[in-house]
Short mmCIF file of C-alpha atoms in Angstrom, two decimals:
data_model
loop_
_atom_site.label_atom_id
_atom_site.label_comp_id
_atom_site.label_asym_id
_atom_site.label_seq_id
_atom_site.Cartn_x
_atom_site.Cartn_y
_atom_site.Cartn_z
CA MET H 1 36.76 -112.70 17.79
CA PRO H 2 40.22 -111.02 17.64
CA LYS H 3 40.56 -107.98 19.80
CA LEU H 4 43.24 -105.19 19.27
CA GLN H 5 44.67 -103.79 22.40
CA VAL H 6 45.51 -100.17 21.81
CA LEU H 7 47.36 -97.84 24.24
CA TYR H 8 47.65 -94.11 23.85
CA ARG H 9 48.42 -90.95 25.68
CA VAL H 10 45.33 -89.27 27.27
CA PHE H 11 44.05 -86.36 25.19
CA ALA H 12 40.41 -85.71 24.16
CA GLY H 13 41.39 -85.28 20.48
CA PHE H 14 43.01 -88.70 20.48
CA GLU H 15 40.03 -90.16 22.26
CA ARG H 16 37.74 -88.86 19.44
CA SER H 17 40.14 -89.87 16.56
CA PHE H 18 40.81 -93.39 17.75
CA ALA H 19 37.15 -94.01 18.41
CA ALA H 20 36.16 -92.94 14.88
CA GLN H 21 39.06 -94.78 13.29
CA ALA H 22 38.35 -97.98 15.13
CA ALA H 23 34.71 -97.67 14.15
CA ALA H 24 35.65 -97.20 10.41
CA PHE H 25 38.11 -100.25 10.71
CA GLN H 26 35.30 -102.42 12.22
CA ARG H 27 32.99 -101.63 9.31
CA GLN H 28 35.62 -103.15 7.01
CA HIS H 29 36.50 -105.99 9.52
CA PRO H 30 33.42 -106.72 11.39
CA ASP H 31 35.02 -109.68 13.26
CA VAL H 32 37.63 -107.35 15.06
CA ASP H 33 36.95 -105.85 18.42
CA PHE H 34 38.97 -103.05 20.17
CA ASN H 35 40.11 -102.25 23.62
CA ILE H 36 41.41 -98.69 23.41
CA VAL H 37 43.02 -97.33 26.72
CA PRO H 38 44.23 -93.74 27.48
CA ILE H 39 47.14 -93.23 29.96
CA ASP H 40 49.14 -90.33 31.13
CA PRO H 41 52.33 -89.77 29.12
CA GLU H 42 54.64 -90.36 32.22
CA LYS H 43 52.89 -93.66 32.86
CA LEU H 44 52.92 -94.53 29.20
CA TYR H 45 56.70 -94.28 29.23
CA GLU H 46 57.13 -95.97 32.63
CA ASP H 47 54.96 -99.01 31.74
CA LEU H 48 56.14 -99.63 28.25
CA ILE H 49 59.79 -98.64 28.42
CA ALA H 50 61.10 -98.37 31.95
CA LYS H 51 59.32 -101.41 33.00
CA ARG H 52 59.87 -103.07 29.46
CA GLY H 53 56.09 -103.81 29.13
CA ILE H 54 56.47 -103.28 25.32
CA LEU H 55 58.28 -106.65 25.12
CA GLY H 56 55.25 -108.40 26.44
CA SER H 57 51.99 -109.33 24.78
CA ASP H 58 49.54 -106.99 26.56
CA TRP H 59 49.40 -104.43 23.68
CA ASP H 60 49.13 -104.59 19.97
CA VAL H 61 49.20 -100.89 18.94
CA VAL H 62 50.90 -98.11 20.92
CA LEU H 63 51.14 -94.42 20.53
CA LEU H 64 54.62 -93.28 21.21
CA LEU H 65 56.56 -90.03 21.41
CA THR H 66 59.60 -89.82 18.91
CA ASP H 67 61.87 -89.01 21.84
CA TRP H 68 61.53 -92.43 23.18
CA LEU H 69 62.42 -94.27 19.97
CA PRO H 70 66.16 -94.50 20.27
CA GLU H 71 65.81 -96.28 23.57
CA LEU H 72 62.95 -98.42 22.24
CA LEU H 73 64.94 -99.54 19.16
CA LYS H 74 68.03 -100.31 21.41
CA MET H 75 65.92 -102.66 23.54
CA GLY H 76 64.23 -104.22 20.48
CA GLY H 77 60.91 -103.03 21.68
CA LEU H 78 59.16 -102.47 18.38
CA ALA H 79 58.31 -104.68 15.39
CA ARG H 80 60.07 -103.83 12.17
CA LEU H 81 57.54 -102.67 9.53
CA ASN H 82 59.57 -102.84 6.40
CA ASP H 83 58.17 -106.10 5.16
CA PHE H 84 54.60 -105.09 5.94
CA ILE H 85 55.05 -101.70 4.13
CA GLN H 86 56.76 -103.43 1.08
CA ARG H 87 53.85 -105.89 0.75
CA ASP H 88 50.88 -103.46 1.55
CA PRO H 89 52.13 -99.86 1.85
CA PRO H 90 49.86 -97.09 3.02
CA PRO H 91 48.50 -95.00 0.07
CA ASP H 92 51.13 -92.55 -1.26
CA TYR H 93 53.88 -93.85 0.99
CA PRO H 94 56.35 -92.23 1.44
CA GLN H 95 55.76 -89.22 -0.83
CA GLY H 96 52.46 -88.41 1.02
CA TRP H 97 54.41 -87.17 4.13
CA SER H 98 57.13 -84.73 4.75
CA ASP H 99 60.54 -86.27 5.17
CA SER H 100 60.74 -84.67 8.63
CA LEU H 101 57.80 -86.92 9.74
CA LEU H 102 59.40 -90.15 8.52
CA GLU H 103 63.05 -89.93 9.75
CA LEU H 104 62.77 -90.22 13.57
CA GLN H 105 61.25 -93.67 13.42
CA ARG H 106 64.01 -95.22 11.32
CA ASP H 107 67.32 -96.76 12.45
CA ALA H 108 70.75 -96.47 10.78
CA ALA H 109 70.15 -99.66 8.78
CA GLY H 110 66.97 -98.32 7.17
CA GLY H 111 64.55 -100.12 9.49
CA ILE H 112 61.03 -98.52 9.82
CA PHE H 113 59.45 -99.03 13.19
CA ALA H 114 56.39 -96.80 13.29
CA LEU H 115 54.02 -94.61 11.24
CA PRO H 116 53.43 -90.91 12.00
CA TYR H 117 50.04 -90.20 13.68
CA HIS H 118 49.99 -86.72 15.19
CA ASP H 119 52.16 -83.72 14.35
CA GLY H 120 53.93 -80.80 16.12
CA PRO H 121 55.72 -78.52 15.71
CA GLU H 122 55.63 -75.84 18.43
CA MET H 123 54.30 -72.45 17.29
CA PHE H 124 53.34 -69.13 18.71
CA MET H 125 49.64 -68.55 19.22
CA TYR H 126 47.85 -65.23 20.10
CA ARG H 127 44.39 -63.73 20.35
CA ALA H 128 43.30 -61.51 17.49
CA ASP H 129 40.46 -60.00 19.62
CA LEU H 130 43.17 -58.47 21.85
CA PHE H 131 45.99 -57.80 19.38
CA GLU H 132 43.87 -56.23 16.75
CA ASN H 133 41.76 -54.18 19.12
CA PRO H 134 42.45 -50.35 18.44
CA ALA H 135 42.05 -49.42 22.06
CA GLU H 136 44.60 -52.09 23.03
CA GLN H 137 46.93 -50.94 20.35
CA THR H 138 46.76 -47.40 21.32
CA ALA H 139 47.35 -48.15 25.07
CA PHE H 140 50.32 -50.49 24.25
CA ALA H 141 51.99 -48.00 22.01
CA ALA H 142 51.68 -45.31 24.61
CA ARG H 143 53.13 -47.42 27.36
CA TYR H 144 55.96 -49.18 25.45
CA GLY H 145 56.74 -46.83 22.55
CA TYR H 146 56.22 -49.24 19.70
CA PRO H 147 53.23 -50.92 17.92
CA LEU H 148 51.34 -53.94 19.35
CA ALA H 149 52.08 -56.75 16.90
CA VAL H 150 53.20 -60.26 16.80
CA PRO H 151 56.32 -60.33 18.96
CA GLU H 152 59.53 -60.96 16.95
CA THR H 153 61.64 -61.22 20.06
CA TRP H 154 61.39 -62.64 23.56
CA SER H 155 61.91 -59.03 24.94
CA GLN H 156 58.84 -57.87 23.02
CA PHE H 157 57.04 -61.05 24.19
CA ARG H 158 57.66 -60.02 27.77
CA ASP H 159 56.33 -56.51 27.23
CA MET H 160 53.20 -57.86 25.70
CA ALA H 161 52.73 -60.42 28.36
CA ARG H 162 52.97 -57.81 31.08
CA PHE H 163 50.67 -55.58 29.19
CA PHE H 164 47.88 -58.20 28.93
CA THR H 165 48.18 -59.60 32.50
CA ARG H 166 44.99 -58.55 34.23
CA PRO H 167 44.32 -61.03 37.13
CA GLU H 168 41.10 -59.00 38.04
CA GLN H 169 39.67 -59.94 34.59
CA GLY H 170 40.95 -63.57 34.71
CA LEU H 171 43.29 -62.67 32.00
CA TYR H 172 47.17 -63.34 31.88
CA GLY H 173 49.67 -62.37 29.31
CA ALA H 174 51.21 -65.80 28.72
CA MET H 175 50.27 -69.48 28.96
CA ILE H 176 52.98 -71.92 29.91
CA ALA H 177 52.77 -75.70 30.40
CA GLY H 178 54.79 -75.74 33.64
CA LEU H 179 54.02 -79.18 35.02
CA ASN H 180 57.10 -81.22 35.68
CA ASP H 181 56.18 -84.09 33.47
CA GLY H 182 59.33 -84.04 31.30
CA HIS H 183 57.38 -82.81 28.30
CA ASN H 184 56.75 -79.12 27.57
CA ASN H 185 58.78 -77.86 30.54
CA VAL H 186 61.81 -79.54 29.02
CA TYR H 187 61.08 -78.52 25.47
CA ASP H 188 60.48 -74.97 26.61
CA PHE H 189 64.04 -74.74 27.89
CA PHE H 190 65.22 -76.11 24.45
CA LEU H 191 63.30 -73.55 22.65
CA HIS H 192 64.61 -70.58 24.70
CA LEU H 193 68.15 -71.97 24.41
CA TRP H 194 68.06 -72.60 20.66
CA SER H 195 66.25 -69.42 19.82
CA ARG H 196 69.06 -67.54 21.51
CA GLY H 197 71.77 -69.42 19.60
CA GLY H 198 72.65 -71.90 22.47
CA GLN H 199 73.38 -75.65 22.22
CA LEU H 200 72.96 -78.51 24.35
CA PHE H 201 76.29 -80.29 23.55
CA ASP H 202 79.59 -79.47 21.79
CA ALA H 203 81.01 -81.69 19.23
CA ALA H 204 82.54 -84.07 21.81
CA TRP H 205 79.14 -84.49 23.59
CA LYS H 206 80.14 -82.27 26.36
CA PRO H 207 77.17 -80.32 27.86
CA THR H 208 77.24 -76.65 26.96
CA PHE H 209 73.74 -75.64 28.00
CA ASN H 210 74.92 -74.14 31.31
CA ASP H 211 76.87 -71.36 29.58
CA ALA H 212 75.79 -67.66 29.54
CA ILE H 213 73.09 -68.24 26.92
CA GLY H 214 71.67 -71.16 28.90
CA ARG H 215 71.49 -68.95 32.03
CA GLU H 216 69.75 -66.20 30.10
CA ALA H 217 67.22 -68.68 28.61
CA LEU H 218 66.33 -70.37 31.97
CA GLN H 219 66.15 -67.15 33.84
CA PHE H 220 63.78 -65.59 31.35
CA TYR H 221 61.52 -68.63 31.58
CA ALA H 222 61.56 -68.63 35.37
CA ASP H 223 60.95 -64.84 35.53
CA LEU H 224 57.83 -65.12 33.49
CA ILE H 225 56.37 -67.34 36.06
CA LEU H 226 57.90 -66.19 39.25
CA THR H 227 58.86 -62.53 38.90
CA ASP H 228 56.80 -61.04 36.18
CA LYS H 229 53.82 -63.18 37.20
CA VAL H 230 52.30 -63.07 33.73
CA CYS H 231 51.18 -66.72 33.82
CA PRO H 232 47.95 -68.14 35.44
CA PRO H 233 48.29 -69.40 39.10
CA LYS H 234 47.82 -72.98 38.01
CA THR H 235 50.83 -72.78 35.60
CA LEU H 236 52.88 -75.50 37.42
CA ASP H 237 49.86 -77.78 37.31
CA TYR H 238 49.27 -77.33 33.52
CA ASP H 239 50.66 -79.97 31.07
CA SER H 240 50.57 -79.30 27.39
CA VAL H 241 46.99 -80.41 27.07
CA ALA H 242 45.62 -78.55 30.13
CA SER H 243 47.49 -75.33 29.01
CA GLY H 244 45.92 -75.67 25.54
CA VAL H 245 42.51 -76.08 27.00
CA ALA H 246 43.14 -73.06 29.38
CA TYR H 247 44.23 -70.84 26.51
CA ALA H 248 41.13 -71.87 24.59
CA ALA H 249 39.06 -70.90 27.66
CA GLY H 250 40.39 -67.34 27.37
CA GLU H 251 42.83 -67.47 30.25
CA ALA H 252 45.78 -65.90 28.41
CA ALA H 253 46.54 -63.59 25.50
CA MET H 254 49.43 -65.57 24.16
CA MET H 255 50.94 -69.17 24.09
CA TRP H 256 53.66 -71.10 22.53
CA ASN H 257 52.65 -74.78 22.37
CA TRP H 258 52.19 -77.63 19.91
CA CYS H 259 50.40 -76.24 16.82
CA GLY H 260 47.58 -78.86 17.27
CA PHE H 261 46.27 -76.86 20.19
CA SER H 262 45.27 -74.25 17.66
CA ALA H 263 42.60 -76.84 16.74
CA VAL H 264 41.53 -77.01 20.38
CA ALA H 265 41.02 -73.24 20.14
CA GLU H 266 38.70 -73.66 17.23
CA LEU H 267 36.35 -76.40 18.68
CA PRO H 268 33.78 -76.19 21.33
CA PRO H 269 33.92 -75.45 24.21
CA SER H 270 36.56 -72.97 23.32
CA LYS H 271 35.74 -69.31 24.11
CA ILE H 272 38.03 -67.90 21.37
CA ILE H 273 36.68 -69.71 18.26
CA GLY H 274 37.77 -67.69 15.32
CA GLN H 275 40.13 -65.42 17.29
CA ASN H 276 43.32 -67.62 17.53
CA ARG H 277 46.19 -66.72 15.20
CA LEU H 278 49.61 -68.28 14.74
CA GLY H 279 53.17 -67.13 14.13
CA LEU H 280 56.78 -68.19 14.64
CA VAL H 281 57.99 -68.71 18.10
CA PRO H 282 59.88 -65.50 19.18
CA ARG H 283 63.69 -65.43 19.06
CA GLY H 284 66.39 -64.06 21.28
CA ASP H 285 67.54 -60.50 20.56
CA HIS H 286 70.53 -61.98 18.69
CA GLY H 287 69.22 -65.36 17.91
CA ALA H 288 67.02 -67.02 15.22
CA HIS H 289 63.51 -68.47 15.27
CA ALA H 290 63.43 -72.04 16.31
CA THR H 291 60.84 -74.84 16.69
CA LEU H 292 60.74 -78.50 17.67
CA ASN H 293 60.26 -81.49 15.41
CA ILE H 294 58.80 -84.02 17.85
CA TYR H 295 55.72 -86.09 16.93
CA TRP H 296 53.60 -89.07 17.99
CA VAL H 297 53.76 -92.25 16.11
CA LEU H 298 51.93 -95.59 16.08
CA GLY H 299 54.01 -98.70 16.52
CA ILE H 300 53.57 -102.40 17.14
CA PRO H 301 55.07 -103.84 20.30
CA ALA H 302 57.67 -106.61 19.79
CA GLY H 303 55.62 -108.81 22.08
CA SER H 304 52.33 -108.55 20.21
CA ALA H 305 50.87 -111.83 18.96
CA GLN H 306 48.73 -109.92 16.37
CA LYS H 307 51.27 -108.00 14.44
CA GLU H 308 49.62 -108.54 11.05
CA LEU H 309 46.19 -107.22 12.21
CA ALA H 310 47.93 -104.45 14.17
CA TYR H 311 49.67 -103.46 11.02
CA GLN H 312 46.38 -103.31 9.09
CA PHE H 313 45.10 -100.82 11.74
CA LEU H 314 48.27 -98.69 11.45
CA ARG H 315 47.88 -98.67 7.61
CA HIS H 316 44.19 -97.79 8.11
CA CYS H 317 44.98 -94.79 10.37
CA ALA H 318 47.57 -93.61 7.71
CA THR H 319 45.08 -93.18 4.98
CA SER H 320 44.03 -89.76 3.89
CA GLU H 321 40.50 -90.32 5.07
CA MET H 322 41.54 -91.38 8.60
CA ASP H 323 44.34 -88.74 8.86
CA LYS H 324 41.67 -86.14 8.10
CA ILE H 325 39.66 -87.55 11.02
CA THR H 326 42.66 -87.08 13.24
CA ALA H 327 42.67 -83.35 12.24
CA GLN H 328 38.82 -82.95 12.65
CA SER H 329 39.07 -84.54 16.10
CA GLY H 330 41.53 -81.96 17.46
CA GLY H 331 44.74 -83.78 16.78
CA THR H 332 47.07 -82.65 13.94
CA GLY H 333 47.17 -84.66 10.85
CA VAL H 334 50.44 -85.78 9.38
CA ARG H 335 49.73 -86.19 5.71
CA ARG H 336 50.44 -83.53 3.06
CA SER H 337 46.88 -84.16 1.82
CA THR H 338 45.48 -83.08 5.11
CA TRP H 339 47.71 -80.03 5.37
CA ARG H 340 46.50 -78.90 1.92
CA ASP H 341 42.86 -79.80 2.44
CA ALA H 342 40.65 -76.71 1.84
CA GLU H 343 38.10 -77.78 4.46
CA ILE H 344 40.81 -78.37 7.07
CA GLN H 345 42.57 -75.09 6.30
CA ALA H 346 39.31 -73.24 6.55
CA GLN H 347 38.52 -74.60 10.03
CA PHE H 348 42.09 -74.79 11.28
CA PRO H 349 44.15 -72.01 9.60
CA TYR H 350 47.45 -73.16 11.06
CA TYR H 351 47.59 -75.97 8.48
CA ARG H 352 48.47 -73.33 5.89
CA VAL H 353 51.92 -72.87 7.58
CA LEU H 354 52.76 -76.45 8.63
CA GLU H 355 54.83 -77.22 5.69
CA ALA H 356 56.97 -74.07 6.11
CA ALA H 357 57.27 -74.63 9.80
CA HIS H 358 58.68 -78.13 9.18
CA ALA H 359 61.52 -76.54 7.03
CA ASN H 360 63.31 -75.15 10.07
CA ALA H 361 62.52 -77.65 12.96
CA LYS H 362 65.05 -79.19 15.42
CA SER H 363 64.82 -82.35 17.34
CA PRO H 364 66.29 -83.44 20.67
CA PRO H 365 69.38 -85.65 20.45
CA ARG H 366 68.63 -89.02 19.00
CA LEU H 367 70.36 -90.99 21.75
CA PRO H 368 69.23 -94.05 23.62
CA GLU H 369 70.19 -92.19 26.68
CA TYR H 370 67.98 -89.27 25.93
CA PRO H 371 65.03 -90.36 28.22
CA ALA H 372 67.39 -90.24 31.24
CA ILE H 373 68.83 -86.86 30.07
CA ASN H 374 65.31 -85.56 29.67
CA GLU H 375 64.60 -86.38 33.26
CA VAL H 376 67.63 -84.36 34.31
CA PHE H 377 66.14 -81.35 32.42
CA ASN H 378 62.80 -82.11 33.99
CA GLN H 379 64.20 -81.86 37.53
CA MET H 380 66.29 -78.83 36.57
CA GLN H 381 63.30 -76.76 35.43
CA HIS H 382 61.18 -77.92 38.43
CA ALA H 383 63.89 -76.94 40.91
CA VAL H 384 64.07 -73.42 39.43
CA VAL H 385 60.31 -72.69 39.09
CA THR H 386 59.72 -73.92 42.64
CA GLY H 387 62.57 -71.84 44.08
CA ALA H 388 64.61 -74.95 45.25
CA LYS H 389 67.69 -73.91 43.30
CA SER H 390 68.98 -70.77 41.64
CA VAL H 391 69.24 -70.77 37.83
CA GLU H 392 72.97 -71.11 37.90
CA GLU H 393 72.96 -73.85 40.43
CA ALA H 394 70.26 -75.88 38.67
CA LEU H 395 72.16 -75.61 35.30
CA ASP H 396 75.52 -76.65 36.70
CA ASP H 397 73.96 -79.57 38.56
CA ALA H 398 72.11 -80.66 35.47
CA ALA H 399 75.32 -80.37 33.31
CA ARG H 400 77.21 -82.60 35.77
CA ALA H 401 74.40 -85.17 35.79
CA VAL H 402 74.15 -85.23 32.02
CA GLU H 403 77.92 -85.47 31.64
CA SER H 404 77.79 -88.49 34.13
CA ILE H 405 75.17 -90.21 32.03
CA MET H 406 77.18 -89.69 28.81
CA ALA H 407 80.38 -90.84 30.37
CA ALA H 408 78.77 -94.02 31.80
CA ALA H 409 77.41 -94.69 28.22
CA GLY H 410 80.90 -94.57 26.82
CA TYR H 411 80.74 -91.28 24.85
CA TYR H 412 84.09 -90.11 26.19
CA THR H 413 87.45 -91.73 25.71
#
């Protein structure tokens, strides 16, 4: 009996969706068995990419972050899917998906190396039971001189975070995923930088993120945790998943995070079912709203000995029925049919704004060197929030490290 070896990042929503999708696949292919293994995202990267395990035959299907794809494609780590897709495409491919969810897994020659599975982007979330409470509205307006509403700017966000921070009630104003795992802590810096009009690089690939805008962005982030103390005490232990669960448990009034955690807020054991609302991530006082286009894809390792069967499972997961299961399980579906599904929209209202959010999303640089650069930002963030370095020192050190990576890779002449 053939057995598909599937590796994915640990998340309860993925555990539920893969279990249901594998069971449905087995009903159609009763001779196929599965070994579905969860792993922390850092170890997923380490085992598959840093240690080049993706070139071996241990795994047949892997769940991957789009940030990792340039490095994976450079090393030849993924099977090219074009022939499979041409012979037996997923239903409605490619028009069934937003272009933004099909571009990051392609190479310059038009090769396709993965299919989308779980969507971002990052969005702002807040609790309606707090923001729409007349007593809270009156108290906020009296203290700050303007109405309590969805914050348009980061300055307003800080006011509201301070207002709702009530440690004696187990409530904090803001939920941040501060764990130094190279994931949300890095993307949060990008959001704060971009939403203030800053950039990571100039046209010659020289780092520019340590300028005045970068200092303002990183200082604001650090102050929320260290100075304003508007985040839960375990903030530096929370990754994106733990912070989404903590928000759903009622620990904070506001959060910016991957929009899929809105689904977590609407599923048991959430304490705020029916109370979560979404909006755009705040902007700088002189900036523009920004969000991140980063998503998870299913690919086939180059070393897999069961590529045909693995593709059939990828295609299976890409159908409208299975994508809806991803959504119902607590992940975020990637097909337009799921986004527009009336049942999904009724249970998870954020699907009503997914198409609009994708219209103005940005991605990290598509460079094979990006994982090394990402780790520089990871260490930069951690040094600041733990007090090991000042904002200016951490930014300047990071800029030198990134410039060294880019120089070694031949970007400068």
